[in-house]
Coordinates of C-alpha atoms in Angstrom, one line a residue:
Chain A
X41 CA 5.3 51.0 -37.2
X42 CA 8.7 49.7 -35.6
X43 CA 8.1 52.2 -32.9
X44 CA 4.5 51.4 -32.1
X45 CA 5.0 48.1 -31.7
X46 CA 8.2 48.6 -29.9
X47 CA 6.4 50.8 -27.2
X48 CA 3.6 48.8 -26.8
X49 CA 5.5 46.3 -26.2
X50 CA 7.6 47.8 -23.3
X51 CA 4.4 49.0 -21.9
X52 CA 2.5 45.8 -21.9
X53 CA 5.9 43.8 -20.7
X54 CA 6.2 46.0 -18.1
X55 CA 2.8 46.4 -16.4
X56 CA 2.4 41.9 -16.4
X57 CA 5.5 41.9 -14.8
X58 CA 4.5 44.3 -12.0
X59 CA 1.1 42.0 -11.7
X60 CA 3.2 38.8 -11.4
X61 CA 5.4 40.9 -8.3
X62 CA 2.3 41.7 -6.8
X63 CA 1.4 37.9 -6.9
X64 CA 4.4 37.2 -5.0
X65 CA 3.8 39.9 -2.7
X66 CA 0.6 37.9 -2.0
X67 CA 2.3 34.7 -1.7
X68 CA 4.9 36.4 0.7
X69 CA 8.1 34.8 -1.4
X70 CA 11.7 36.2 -1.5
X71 CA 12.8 39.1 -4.3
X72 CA 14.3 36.3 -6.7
X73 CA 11.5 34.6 -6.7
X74 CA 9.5 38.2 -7.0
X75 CA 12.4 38.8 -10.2
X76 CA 11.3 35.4 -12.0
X77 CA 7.7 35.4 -11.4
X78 CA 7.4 39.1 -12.9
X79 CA 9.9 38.2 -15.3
X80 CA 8.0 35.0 -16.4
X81 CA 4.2 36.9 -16.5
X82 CA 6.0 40.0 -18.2
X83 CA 7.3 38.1 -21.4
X84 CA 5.0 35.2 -21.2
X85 CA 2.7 35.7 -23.8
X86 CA 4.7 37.6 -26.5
X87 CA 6.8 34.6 -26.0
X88 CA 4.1 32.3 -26.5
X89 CA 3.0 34.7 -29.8
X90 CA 6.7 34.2 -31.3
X91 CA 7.3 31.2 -30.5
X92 CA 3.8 30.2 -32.8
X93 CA 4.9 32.7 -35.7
X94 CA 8.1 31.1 -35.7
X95 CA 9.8 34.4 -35.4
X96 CA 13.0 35.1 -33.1
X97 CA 11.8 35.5 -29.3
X98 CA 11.7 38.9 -29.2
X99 CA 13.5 39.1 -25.3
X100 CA 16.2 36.7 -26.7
X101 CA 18.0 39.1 -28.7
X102 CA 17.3 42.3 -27.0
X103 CA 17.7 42.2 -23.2
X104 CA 15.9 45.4 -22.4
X105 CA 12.8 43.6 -21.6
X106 CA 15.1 41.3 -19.3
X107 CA 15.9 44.7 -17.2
X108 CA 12.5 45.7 -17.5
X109 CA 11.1 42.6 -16.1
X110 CA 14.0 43.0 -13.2
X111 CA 13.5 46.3 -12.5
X112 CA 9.8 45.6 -11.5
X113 CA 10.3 42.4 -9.8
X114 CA 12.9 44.5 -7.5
X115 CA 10.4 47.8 -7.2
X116 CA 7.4 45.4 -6.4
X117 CA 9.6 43.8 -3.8
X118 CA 10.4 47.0 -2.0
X119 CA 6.4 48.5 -2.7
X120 CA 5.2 44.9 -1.5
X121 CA 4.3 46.2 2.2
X122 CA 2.1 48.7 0.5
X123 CA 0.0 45.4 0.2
X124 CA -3.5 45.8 -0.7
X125 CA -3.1 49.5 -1.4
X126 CA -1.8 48.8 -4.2
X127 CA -4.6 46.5 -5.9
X128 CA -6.7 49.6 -7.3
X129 CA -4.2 51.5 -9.4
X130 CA -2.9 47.7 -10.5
X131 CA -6.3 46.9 -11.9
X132 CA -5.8 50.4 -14.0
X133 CA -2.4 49.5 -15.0
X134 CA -3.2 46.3 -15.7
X135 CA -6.1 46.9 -17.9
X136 CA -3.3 49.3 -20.1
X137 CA -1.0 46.5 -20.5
X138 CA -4.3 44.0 -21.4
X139 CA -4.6 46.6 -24.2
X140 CA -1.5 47.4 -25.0
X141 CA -0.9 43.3 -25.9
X142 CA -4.1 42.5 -27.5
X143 CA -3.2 45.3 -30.1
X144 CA 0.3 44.5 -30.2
X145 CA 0.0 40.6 -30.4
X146 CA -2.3 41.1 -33.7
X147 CA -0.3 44.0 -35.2
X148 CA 3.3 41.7 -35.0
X149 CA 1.6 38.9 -36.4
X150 CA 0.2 41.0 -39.6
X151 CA 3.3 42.3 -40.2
X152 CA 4.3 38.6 -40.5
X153 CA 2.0 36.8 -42.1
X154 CA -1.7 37.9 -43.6
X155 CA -4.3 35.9 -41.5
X156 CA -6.9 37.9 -40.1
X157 CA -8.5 35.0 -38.1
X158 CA -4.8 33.7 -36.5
X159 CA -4.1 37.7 -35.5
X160 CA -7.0 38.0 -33.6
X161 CA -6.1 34.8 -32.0
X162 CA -2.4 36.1 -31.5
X163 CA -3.7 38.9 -29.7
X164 CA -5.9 37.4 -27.2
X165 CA -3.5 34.7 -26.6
X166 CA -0.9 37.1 -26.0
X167 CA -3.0 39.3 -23.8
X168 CA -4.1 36.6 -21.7
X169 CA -1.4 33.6 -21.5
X170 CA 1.2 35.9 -19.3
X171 CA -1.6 35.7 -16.7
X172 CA -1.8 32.2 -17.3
X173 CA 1.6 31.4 -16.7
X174 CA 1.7 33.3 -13.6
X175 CA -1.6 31.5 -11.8
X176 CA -0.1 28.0 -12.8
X177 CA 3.1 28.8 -11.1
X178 CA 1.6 30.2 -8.5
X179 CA -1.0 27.0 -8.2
X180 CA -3.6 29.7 -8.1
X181 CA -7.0 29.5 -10.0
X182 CA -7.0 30.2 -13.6
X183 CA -7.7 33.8 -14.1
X184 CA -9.4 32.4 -17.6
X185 CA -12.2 31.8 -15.6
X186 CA -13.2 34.5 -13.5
X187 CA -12.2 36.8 -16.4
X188 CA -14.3 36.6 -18.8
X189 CA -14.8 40.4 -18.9
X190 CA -10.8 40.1 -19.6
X191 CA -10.9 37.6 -22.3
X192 CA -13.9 39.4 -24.3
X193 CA -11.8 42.9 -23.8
X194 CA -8.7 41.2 -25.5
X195 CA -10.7 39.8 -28.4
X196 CA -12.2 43.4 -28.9
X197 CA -9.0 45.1 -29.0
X198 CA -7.9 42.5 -31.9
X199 CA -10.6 42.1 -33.5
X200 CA -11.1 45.9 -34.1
X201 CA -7.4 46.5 -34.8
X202 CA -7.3 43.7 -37.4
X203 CA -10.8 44.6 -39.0
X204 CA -9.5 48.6 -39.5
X205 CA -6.4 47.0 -41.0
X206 CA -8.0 45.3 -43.4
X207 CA -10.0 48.1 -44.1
X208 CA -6.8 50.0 -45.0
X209 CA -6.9 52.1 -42.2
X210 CA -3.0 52.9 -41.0
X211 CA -1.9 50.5 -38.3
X212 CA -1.1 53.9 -36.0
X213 CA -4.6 55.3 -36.0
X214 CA -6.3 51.9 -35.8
X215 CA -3.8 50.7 -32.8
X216 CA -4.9 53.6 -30.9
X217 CA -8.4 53.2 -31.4
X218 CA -8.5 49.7 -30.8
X219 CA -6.6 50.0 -27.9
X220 CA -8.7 52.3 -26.3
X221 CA -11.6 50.5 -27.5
X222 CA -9.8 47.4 -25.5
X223 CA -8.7 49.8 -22.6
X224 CA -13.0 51.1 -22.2
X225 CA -14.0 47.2 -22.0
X226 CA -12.3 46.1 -19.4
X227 CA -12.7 49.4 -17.3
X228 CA -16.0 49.3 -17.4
X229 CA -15.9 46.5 -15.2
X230 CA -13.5 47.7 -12.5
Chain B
X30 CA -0.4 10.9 -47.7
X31 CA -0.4 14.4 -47.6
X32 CA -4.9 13.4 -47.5
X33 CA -4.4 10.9 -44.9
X34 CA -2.7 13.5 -42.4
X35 CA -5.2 16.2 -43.6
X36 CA -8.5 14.3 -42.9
X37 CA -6.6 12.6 -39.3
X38 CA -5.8 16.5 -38.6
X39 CA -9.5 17.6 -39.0
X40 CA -10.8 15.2 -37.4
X41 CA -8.4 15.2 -34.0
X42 CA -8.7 19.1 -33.9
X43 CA -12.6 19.0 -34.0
X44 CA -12.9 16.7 -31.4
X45 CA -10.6 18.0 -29.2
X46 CA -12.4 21.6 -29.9
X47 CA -16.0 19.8 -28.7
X48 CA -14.4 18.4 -25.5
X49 CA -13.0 22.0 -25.1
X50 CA -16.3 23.4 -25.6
X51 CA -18.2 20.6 -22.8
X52 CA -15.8 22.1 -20.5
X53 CA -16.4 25.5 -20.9
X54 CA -20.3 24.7 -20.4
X55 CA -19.7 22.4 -16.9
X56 CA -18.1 26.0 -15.7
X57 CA -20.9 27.9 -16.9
X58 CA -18.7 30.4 -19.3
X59 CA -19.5 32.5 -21.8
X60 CA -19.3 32.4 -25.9
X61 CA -16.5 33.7 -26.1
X62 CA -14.7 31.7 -23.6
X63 CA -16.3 28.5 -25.2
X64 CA -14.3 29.5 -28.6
X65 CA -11.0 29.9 -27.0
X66 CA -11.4 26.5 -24.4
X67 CA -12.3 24.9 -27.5
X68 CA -9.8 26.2 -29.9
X69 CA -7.1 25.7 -27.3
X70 CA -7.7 22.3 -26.4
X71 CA -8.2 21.3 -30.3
X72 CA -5.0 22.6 -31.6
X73 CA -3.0 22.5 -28.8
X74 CA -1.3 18.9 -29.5
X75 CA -0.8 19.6 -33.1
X76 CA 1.2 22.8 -32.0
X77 CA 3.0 21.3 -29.0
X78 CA 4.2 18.6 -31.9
X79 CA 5.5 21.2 -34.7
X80 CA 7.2 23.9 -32.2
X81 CA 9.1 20.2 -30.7
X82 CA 9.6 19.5 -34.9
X83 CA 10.6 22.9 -35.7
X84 CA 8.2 22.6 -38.1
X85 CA 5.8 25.9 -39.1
X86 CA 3.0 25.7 -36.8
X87 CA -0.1 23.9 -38.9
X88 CA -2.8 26.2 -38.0
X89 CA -0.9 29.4 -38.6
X90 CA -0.6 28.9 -42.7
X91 CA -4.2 27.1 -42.8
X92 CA -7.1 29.3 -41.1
X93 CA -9.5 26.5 -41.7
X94 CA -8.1 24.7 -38.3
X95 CA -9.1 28.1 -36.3
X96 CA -12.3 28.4 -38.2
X97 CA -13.1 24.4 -37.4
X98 CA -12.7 25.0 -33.9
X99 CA -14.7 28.2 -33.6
X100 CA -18.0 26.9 -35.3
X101 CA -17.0 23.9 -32.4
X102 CA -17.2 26.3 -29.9
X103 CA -20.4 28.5 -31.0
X104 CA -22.5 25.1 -31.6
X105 CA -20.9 23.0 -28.4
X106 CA -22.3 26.9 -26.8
X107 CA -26.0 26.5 -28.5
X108 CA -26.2 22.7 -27.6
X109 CA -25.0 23.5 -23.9
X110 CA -28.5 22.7 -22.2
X111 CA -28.3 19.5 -23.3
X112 CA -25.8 19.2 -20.8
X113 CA -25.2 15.6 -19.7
X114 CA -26.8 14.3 -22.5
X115 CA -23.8 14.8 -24.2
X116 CA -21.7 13.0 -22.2
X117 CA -21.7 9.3 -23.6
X118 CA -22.0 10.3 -27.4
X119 CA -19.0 12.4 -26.2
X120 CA -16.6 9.8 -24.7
X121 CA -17.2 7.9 -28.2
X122 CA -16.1 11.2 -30.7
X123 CA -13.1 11.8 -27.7
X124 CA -11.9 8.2 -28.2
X125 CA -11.9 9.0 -32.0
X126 CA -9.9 12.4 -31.4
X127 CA -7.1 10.4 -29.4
X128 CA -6.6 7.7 -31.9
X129 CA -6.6 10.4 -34.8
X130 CA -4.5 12.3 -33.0
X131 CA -1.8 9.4 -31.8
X132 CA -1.5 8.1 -35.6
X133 CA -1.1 11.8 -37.2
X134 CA 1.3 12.8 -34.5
X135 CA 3.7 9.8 -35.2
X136 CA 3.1 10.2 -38.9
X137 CA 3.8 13.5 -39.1
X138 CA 7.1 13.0 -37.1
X139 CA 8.6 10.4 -39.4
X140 CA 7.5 12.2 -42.6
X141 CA 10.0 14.9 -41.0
X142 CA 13.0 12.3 -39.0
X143 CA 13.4 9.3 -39.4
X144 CA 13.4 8.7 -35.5
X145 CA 10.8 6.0 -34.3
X146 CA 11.2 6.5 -30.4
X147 CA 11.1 10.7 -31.1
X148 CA 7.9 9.9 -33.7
X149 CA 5.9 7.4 -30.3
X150 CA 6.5 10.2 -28.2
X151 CA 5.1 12.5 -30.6
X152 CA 2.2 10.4 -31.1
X153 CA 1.1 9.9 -27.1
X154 CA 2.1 13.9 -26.4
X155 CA -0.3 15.4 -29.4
X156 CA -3.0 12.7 -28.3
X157 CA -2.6 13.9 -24.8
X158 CA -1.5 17.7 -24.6
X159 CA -4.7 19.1 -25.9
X160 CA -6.6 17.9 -23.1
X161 CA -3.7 18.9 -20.0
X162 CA -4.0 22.9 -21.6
X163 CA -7.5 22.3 -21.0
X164 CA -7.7 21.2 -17.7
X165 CA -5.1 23.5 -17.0
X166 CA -6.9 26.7 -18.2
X167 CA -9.7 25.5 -16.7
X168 CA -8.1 24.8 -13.4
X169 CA -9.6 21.2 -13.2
X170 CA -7.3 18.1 -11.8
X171 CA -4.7 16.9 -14.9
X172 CA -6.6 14.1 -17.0
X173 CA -3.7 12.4 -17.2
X174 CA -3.5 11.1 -13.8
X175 CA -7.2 9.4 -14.0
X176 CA -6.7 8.3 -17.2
X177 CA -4.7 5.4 -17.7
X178 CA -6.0 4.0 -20.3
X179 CA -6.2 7.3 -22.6
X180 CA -2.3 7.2 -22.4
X181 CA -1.9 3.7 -22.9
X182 CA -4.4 3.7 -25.9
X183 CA -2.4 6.4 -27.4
X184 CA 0.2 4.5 -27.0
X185 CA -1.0 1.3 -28.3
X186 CA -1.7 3.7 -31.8
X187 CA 1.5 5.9 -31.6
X188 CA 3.6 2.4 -31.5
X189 CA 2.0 -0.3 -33.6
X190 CA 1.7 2.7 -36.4
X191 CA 5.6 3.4 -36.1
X192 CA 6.2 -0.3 -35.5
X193 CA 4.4 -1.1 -39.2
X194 CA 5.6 1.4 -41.1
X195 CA 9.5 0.6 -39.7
X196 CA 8.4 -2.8 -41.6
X197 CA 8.0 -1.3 -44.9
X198 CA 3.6 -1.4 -44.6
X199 CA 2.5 1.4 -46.4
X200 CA 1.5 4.4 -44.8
X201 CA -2.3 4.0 -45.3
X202 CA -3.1 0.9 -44.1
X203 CA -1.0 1.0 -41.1
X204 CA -2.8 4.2 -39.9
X205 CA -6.1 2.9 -40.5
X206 CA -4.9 -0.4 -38.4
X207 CA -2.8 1.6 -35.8
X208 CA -5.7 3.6 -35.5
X209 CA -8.6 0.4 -35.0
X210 CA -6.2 -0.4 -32.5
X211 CA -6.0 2.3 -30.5
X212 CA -10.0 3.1 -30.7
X213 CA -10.6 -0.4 -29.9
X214 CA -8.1 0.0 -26.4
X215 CA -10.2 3.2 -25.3
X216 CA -13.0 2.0 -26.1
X217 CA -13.0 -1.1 -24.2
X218 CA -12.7 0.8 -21.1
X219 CA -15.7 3.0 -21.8
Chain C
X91 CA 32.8 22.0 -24.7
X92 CA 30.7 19.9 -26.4
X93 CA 31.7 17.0 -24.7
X94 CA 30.9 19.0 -20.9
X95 CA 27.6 20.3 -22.0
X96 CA 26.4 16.6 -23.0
X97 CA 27.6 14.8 -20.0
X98 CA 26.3 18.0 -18.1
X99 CA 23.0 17.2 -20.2
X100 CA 22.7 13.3 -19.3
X101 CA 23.3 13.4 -16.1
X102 CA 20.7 16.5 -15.7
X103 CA 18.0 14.4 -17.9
X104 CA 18.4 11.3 -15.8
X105 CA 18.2 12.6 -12.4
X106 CA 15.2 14.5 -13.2
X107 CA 13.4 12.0 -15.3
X108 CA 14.3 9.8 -11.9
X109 CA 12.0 12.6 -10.2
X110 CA 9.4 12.4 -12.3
X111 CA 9.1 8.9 -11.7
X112 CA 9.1 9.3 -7.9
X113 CA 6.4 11.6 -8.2
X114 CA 4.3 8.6 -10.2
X115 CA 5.2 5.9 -7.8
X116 CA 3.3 8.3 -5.3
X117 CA 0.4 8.6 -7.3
X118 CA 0.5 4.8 -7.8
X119 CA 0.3 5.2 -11.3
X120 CA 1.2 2.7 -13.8
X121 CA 4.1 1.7 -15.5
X122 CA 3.0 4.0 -19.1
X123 CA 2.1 6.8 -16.6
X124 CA 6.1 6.5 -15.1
X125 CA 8.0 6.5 -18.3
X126 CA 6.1 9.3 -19.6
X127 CA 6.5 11.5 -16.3
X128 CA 10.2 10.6 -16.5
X129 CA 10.0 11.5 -19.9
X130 CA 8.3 15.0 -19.7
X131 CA 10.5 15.8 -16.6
X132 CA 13.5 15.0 -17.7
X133 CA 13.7 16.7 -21.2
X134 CA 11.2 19.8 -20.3
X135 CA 13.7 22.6 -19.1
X136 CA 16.5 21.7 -22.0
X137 CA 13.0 21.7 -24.3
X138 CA 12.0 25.3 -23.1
X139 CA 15.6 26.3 -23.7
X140 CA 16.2 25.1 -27.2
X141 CA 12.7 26.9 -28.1
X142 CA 13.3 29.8 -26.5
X143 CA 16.4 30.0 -28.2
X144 CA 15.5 28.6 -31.4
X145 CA 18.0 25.8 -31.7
X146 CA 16.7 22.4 -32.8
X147 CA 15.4 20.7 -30.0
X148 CA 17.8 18.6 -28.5
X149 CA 16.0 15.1 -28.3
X150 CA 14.8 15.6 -31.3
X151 CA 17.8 14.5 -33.2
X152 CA 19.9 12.0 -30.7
X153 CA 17.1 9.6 -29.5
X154 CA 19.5 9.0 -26.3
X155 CA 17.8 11.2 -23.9
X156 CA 14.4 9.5 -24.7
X157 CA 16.1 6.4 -24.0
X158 CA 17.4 7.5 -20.8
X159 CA 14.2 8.8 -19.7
X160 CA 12.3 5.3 -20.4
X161 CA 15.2 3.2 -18.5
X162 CA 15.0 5.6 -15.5
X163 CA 10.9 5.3 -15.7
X164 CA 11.0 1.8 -15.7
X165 CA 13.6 1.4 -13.4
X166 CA 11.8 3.8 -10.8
X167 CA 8.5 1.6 -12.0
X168 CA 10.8 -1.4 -10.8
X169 CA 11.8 0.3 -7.9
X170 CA 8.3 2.1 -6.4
X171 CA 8.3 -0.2 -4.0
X172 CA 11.6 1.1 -1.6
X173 CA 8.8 4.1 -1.8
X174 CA 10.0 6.5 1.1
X175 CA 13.3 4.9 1.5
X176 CA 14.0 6.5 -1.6
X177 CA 13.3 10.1 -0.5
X178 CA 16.6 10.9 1.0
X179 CA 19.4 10.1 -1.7
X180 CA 17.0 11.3 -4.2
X181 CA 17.1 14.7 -3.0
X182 CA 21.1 14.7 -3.0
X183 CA 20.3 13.1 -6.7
X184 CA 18.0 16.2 -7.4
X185 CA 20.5 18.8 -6.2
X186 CA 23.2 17.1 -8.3
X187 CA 20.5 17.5 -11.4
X188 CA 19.7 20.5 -10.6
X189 CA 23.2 22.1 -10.1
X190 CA 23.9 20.6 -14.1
X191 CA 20.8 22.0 -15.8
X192 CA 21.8 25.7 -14.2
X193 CA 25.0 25.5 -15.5
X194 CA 24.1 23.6 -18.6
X195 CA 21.5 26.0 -19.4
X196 CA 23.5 29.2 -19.2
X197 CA 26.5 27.3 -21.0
X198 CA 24.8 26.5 -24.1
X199 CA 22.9 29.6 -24.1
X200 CA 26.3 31.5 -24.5
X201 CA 27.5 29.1 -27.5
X202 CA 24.5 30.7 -29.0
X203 CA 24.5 33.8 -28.1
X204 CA 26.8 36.8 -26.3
X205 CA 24.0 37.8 -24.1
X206 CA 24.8 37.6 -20.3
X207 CA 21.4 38.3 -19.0
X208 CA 19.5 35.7 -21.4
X209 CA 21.9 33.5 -20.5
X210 CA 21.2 33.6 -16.3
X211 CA 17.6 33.6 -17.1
X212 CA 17.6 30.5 -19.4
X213 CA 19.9 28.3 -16.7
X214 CA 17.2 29.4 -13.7
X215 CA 14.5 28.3 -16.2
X216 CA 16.0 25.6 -17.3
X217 CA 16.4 24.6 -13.8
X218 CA 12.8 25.2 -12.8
X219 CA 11.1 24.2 -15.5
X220 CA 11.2 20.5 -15.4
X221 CA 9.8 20.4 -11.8
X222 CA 6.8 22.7 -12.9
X223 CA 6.1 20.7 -15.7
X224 CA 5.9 17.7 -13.7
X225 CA 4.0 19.3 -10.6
X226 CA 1.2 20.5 -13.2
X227 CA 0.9 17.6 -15.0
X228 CA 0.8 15.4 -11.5
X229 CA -1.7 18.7 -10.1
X230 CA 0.5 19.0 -7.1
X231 CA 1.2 22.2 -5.9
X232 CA 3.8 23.9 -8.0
X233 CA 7.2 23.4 -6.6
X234 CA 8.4 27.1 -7.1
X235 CA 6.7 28.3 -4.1
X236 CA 8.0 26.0 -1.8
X237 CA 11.1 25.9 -2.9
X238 CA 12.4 29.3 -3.0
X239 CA 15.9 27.9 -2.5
X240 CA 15.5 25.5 -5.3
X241 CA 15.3 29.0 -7.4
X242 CA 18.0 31.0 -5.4
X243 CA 20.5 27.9 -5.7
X244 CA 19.9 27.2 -10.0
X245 CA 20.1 31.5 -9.9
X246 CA 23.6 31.4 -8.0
X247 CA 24.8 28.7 -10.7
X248 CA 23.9 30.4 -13.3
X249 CA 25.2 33.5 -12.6
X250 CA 28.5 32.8 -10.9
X251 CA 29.0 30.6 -14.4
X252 CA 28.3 33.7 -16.9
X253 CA 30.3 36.2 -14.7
X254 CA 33.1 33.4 -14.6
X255 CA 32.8 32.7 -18.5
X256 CA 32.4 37.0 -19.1
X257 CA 35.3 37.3 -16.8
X258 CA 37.4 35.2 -19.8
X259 CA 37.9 31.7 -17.5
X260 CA 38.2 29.3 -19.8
X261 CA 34.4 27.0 -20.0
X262 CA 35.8 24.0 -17.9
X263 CA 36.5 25.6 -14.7
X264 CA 34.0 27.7 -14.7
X265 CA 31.4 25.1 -15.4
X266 CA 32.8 22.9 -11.8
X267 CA 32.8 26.1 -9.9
X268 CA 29.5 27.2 -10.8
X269 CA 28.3 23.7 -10.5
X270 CA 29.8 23.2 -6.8
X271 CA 28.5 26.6 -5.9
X272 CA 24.4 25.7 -7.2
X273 CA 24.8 22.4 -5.0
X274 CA 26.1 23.8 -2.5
X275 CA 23.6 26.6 -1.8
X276 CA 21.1 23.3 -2.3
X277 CA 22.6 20.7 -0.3
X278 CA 22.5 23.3 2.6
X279 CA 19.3 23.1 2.9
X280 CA 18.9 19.7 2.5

């Protein structure tokens, strides 16, 4: 479970930080402010999640996600005269890392603490505050609002992923189902 | 005691949910986005104030917080057409909320540490917080610059509740005062 | 140590809780509305720090800053009305403030713990984080986009202090060095 959780997490890190790159691309900053904004959007709302559960934040005592968050904050800065280009495959990619967190955000927090109606919450919140943090720092429009296609794919992938849980389904099977289940909402919409 | 900050907590978190949920129907949202506005803005003080605490976060051990502000959201959702009807009935249940809030956030601080300046704070922040997440999410200019007399309200609670209990009042009857007098400060301006 | 990360601390809290009550004297706000600007401004990035880290948060327990952040609000309150007159040494105050928190921020995440990376981030954050709270709260547009050298000057503190401190110079020095080096990349632009 360790591993599912830990790939998940890499994915979905990894994918928000690219989006909050592209964001700077958009704004046309420099590459440390490309870094931090990818690097704020990429950890964002598992830190958010943790920092609720009252568990160690996860980036604190592994740096990894740090490097990861780097790493596309740099790529993105070299890609960014790709521009618009780029926006197509980003929706895909973004919609995987939407998945990825919804499912991981409620999975963490069951392995934590038994509350069915707070992991569903974890997951959405984690799925959709990373975007949040990004449009406030970027004093652009909430993405809450013109998402709610985002926001009710989120809440599917937890809600499923909790539900076959606590039907005693094994969390593997039941993250990848509720991932893709996730994953299929928000793509239909693209 | 332990009833006092119980039925304060309810009653601050349903409110705030409501005002939540008016918001999401002045932007024309969806169910689902009416549940989160409103669960956001009706436990986001309360959780601002235990993360600052280092207290566990209230509405992660207790599901009947995220379960009060869900039925907020679905029945501020069915009563959306009646729209600006709401409005007045609402600034009367808000000014409740804020002088819940202002008492339980200073009461819960010095049931913790004994720190009166640390416990006003807490008191104005928890009364006030819920509503900045909310305009934030929802992209809206900050209440807190057009509203004055909301802070200073909160204030008037936060203190005079601090203030009598520092003078050895018992806990009851200075929230239920502290309280009066910070309804009867927003209330006055409505 | 101790003693260099608090005065490193007060004089970070002060200058930007001075900000925060420049920013309400421009909204003509009243004088509530400036201590609790101060306030949010001047404790927010060492707030986001200790959470992040998971160390009690550090106003929490030595009511101090608060007190420093209500004598600088009402002391801006006093002085709103030198308004623009004040622009100009404020923003050699702000680079001073500035060039603490980087340093500060990165120092005590290293009493915490060995993590180099971490560290840098938290002292950019730290930094940053203040301001945005501030700007969101006040709805201005957030500072981080216009103030690109704002991030590049807290990133040059913070690092040239943890490659210093990895590099085995003693905390002292390195803390001045670093802290010259932040304002001066700031002050160059000034």
């Amino acid at each position: 479970m360790a591993n599912l959780l830990q790939i998940l997490d890499f994915i979905g890190v990894a994918v928000f930080a690219i989006s909050g790159g592209i964001v700077a691309s958009r704004l046309k900053l420099d590459i440390l402010a490309f870094v931090l904004l990818a690097t704020f959007t990429g950890i964002g709302g598992g830190t958010l999640r943790d920092l609720l559960l009252g568990a160690p934040v996860f980036w604190v005592g592994d740096q990894t996600y740090l490097l990861i968050c780097i790493a596309a904050g740099i790529a993105t800065w070299y890609l960014a005269h790709l521009g618009e280009a780029l926006g197509k495959p980003l929706r895909w990619a973004d919609a995987v890392g939407m998945a990825s967190y919804s499912v991981m955000g409620a999975a963490k927090t069951l392995t934590i603490i038994d509350r069915p109606v707070v992991a569903v919450l974890m997951g959405v919140a984690t799925a959709a505050f990373g975007g949040v943090i990004r449009d406030t720092i970027a004093s652009q429009p909430s993405a809450i609002i013109n998402r709610e296609i985002y926001l009710t794919a989120a809440f599917g992938g937890a809600f499923s992923y909790v539900m076959m849980v606590e039907a005693t389904m094994p969390p593997w099977p039941a993250a990848i189902v509720s991932g893709v289940i996730a994953f299929g909402l928000r793509a239909g919409a693209i």
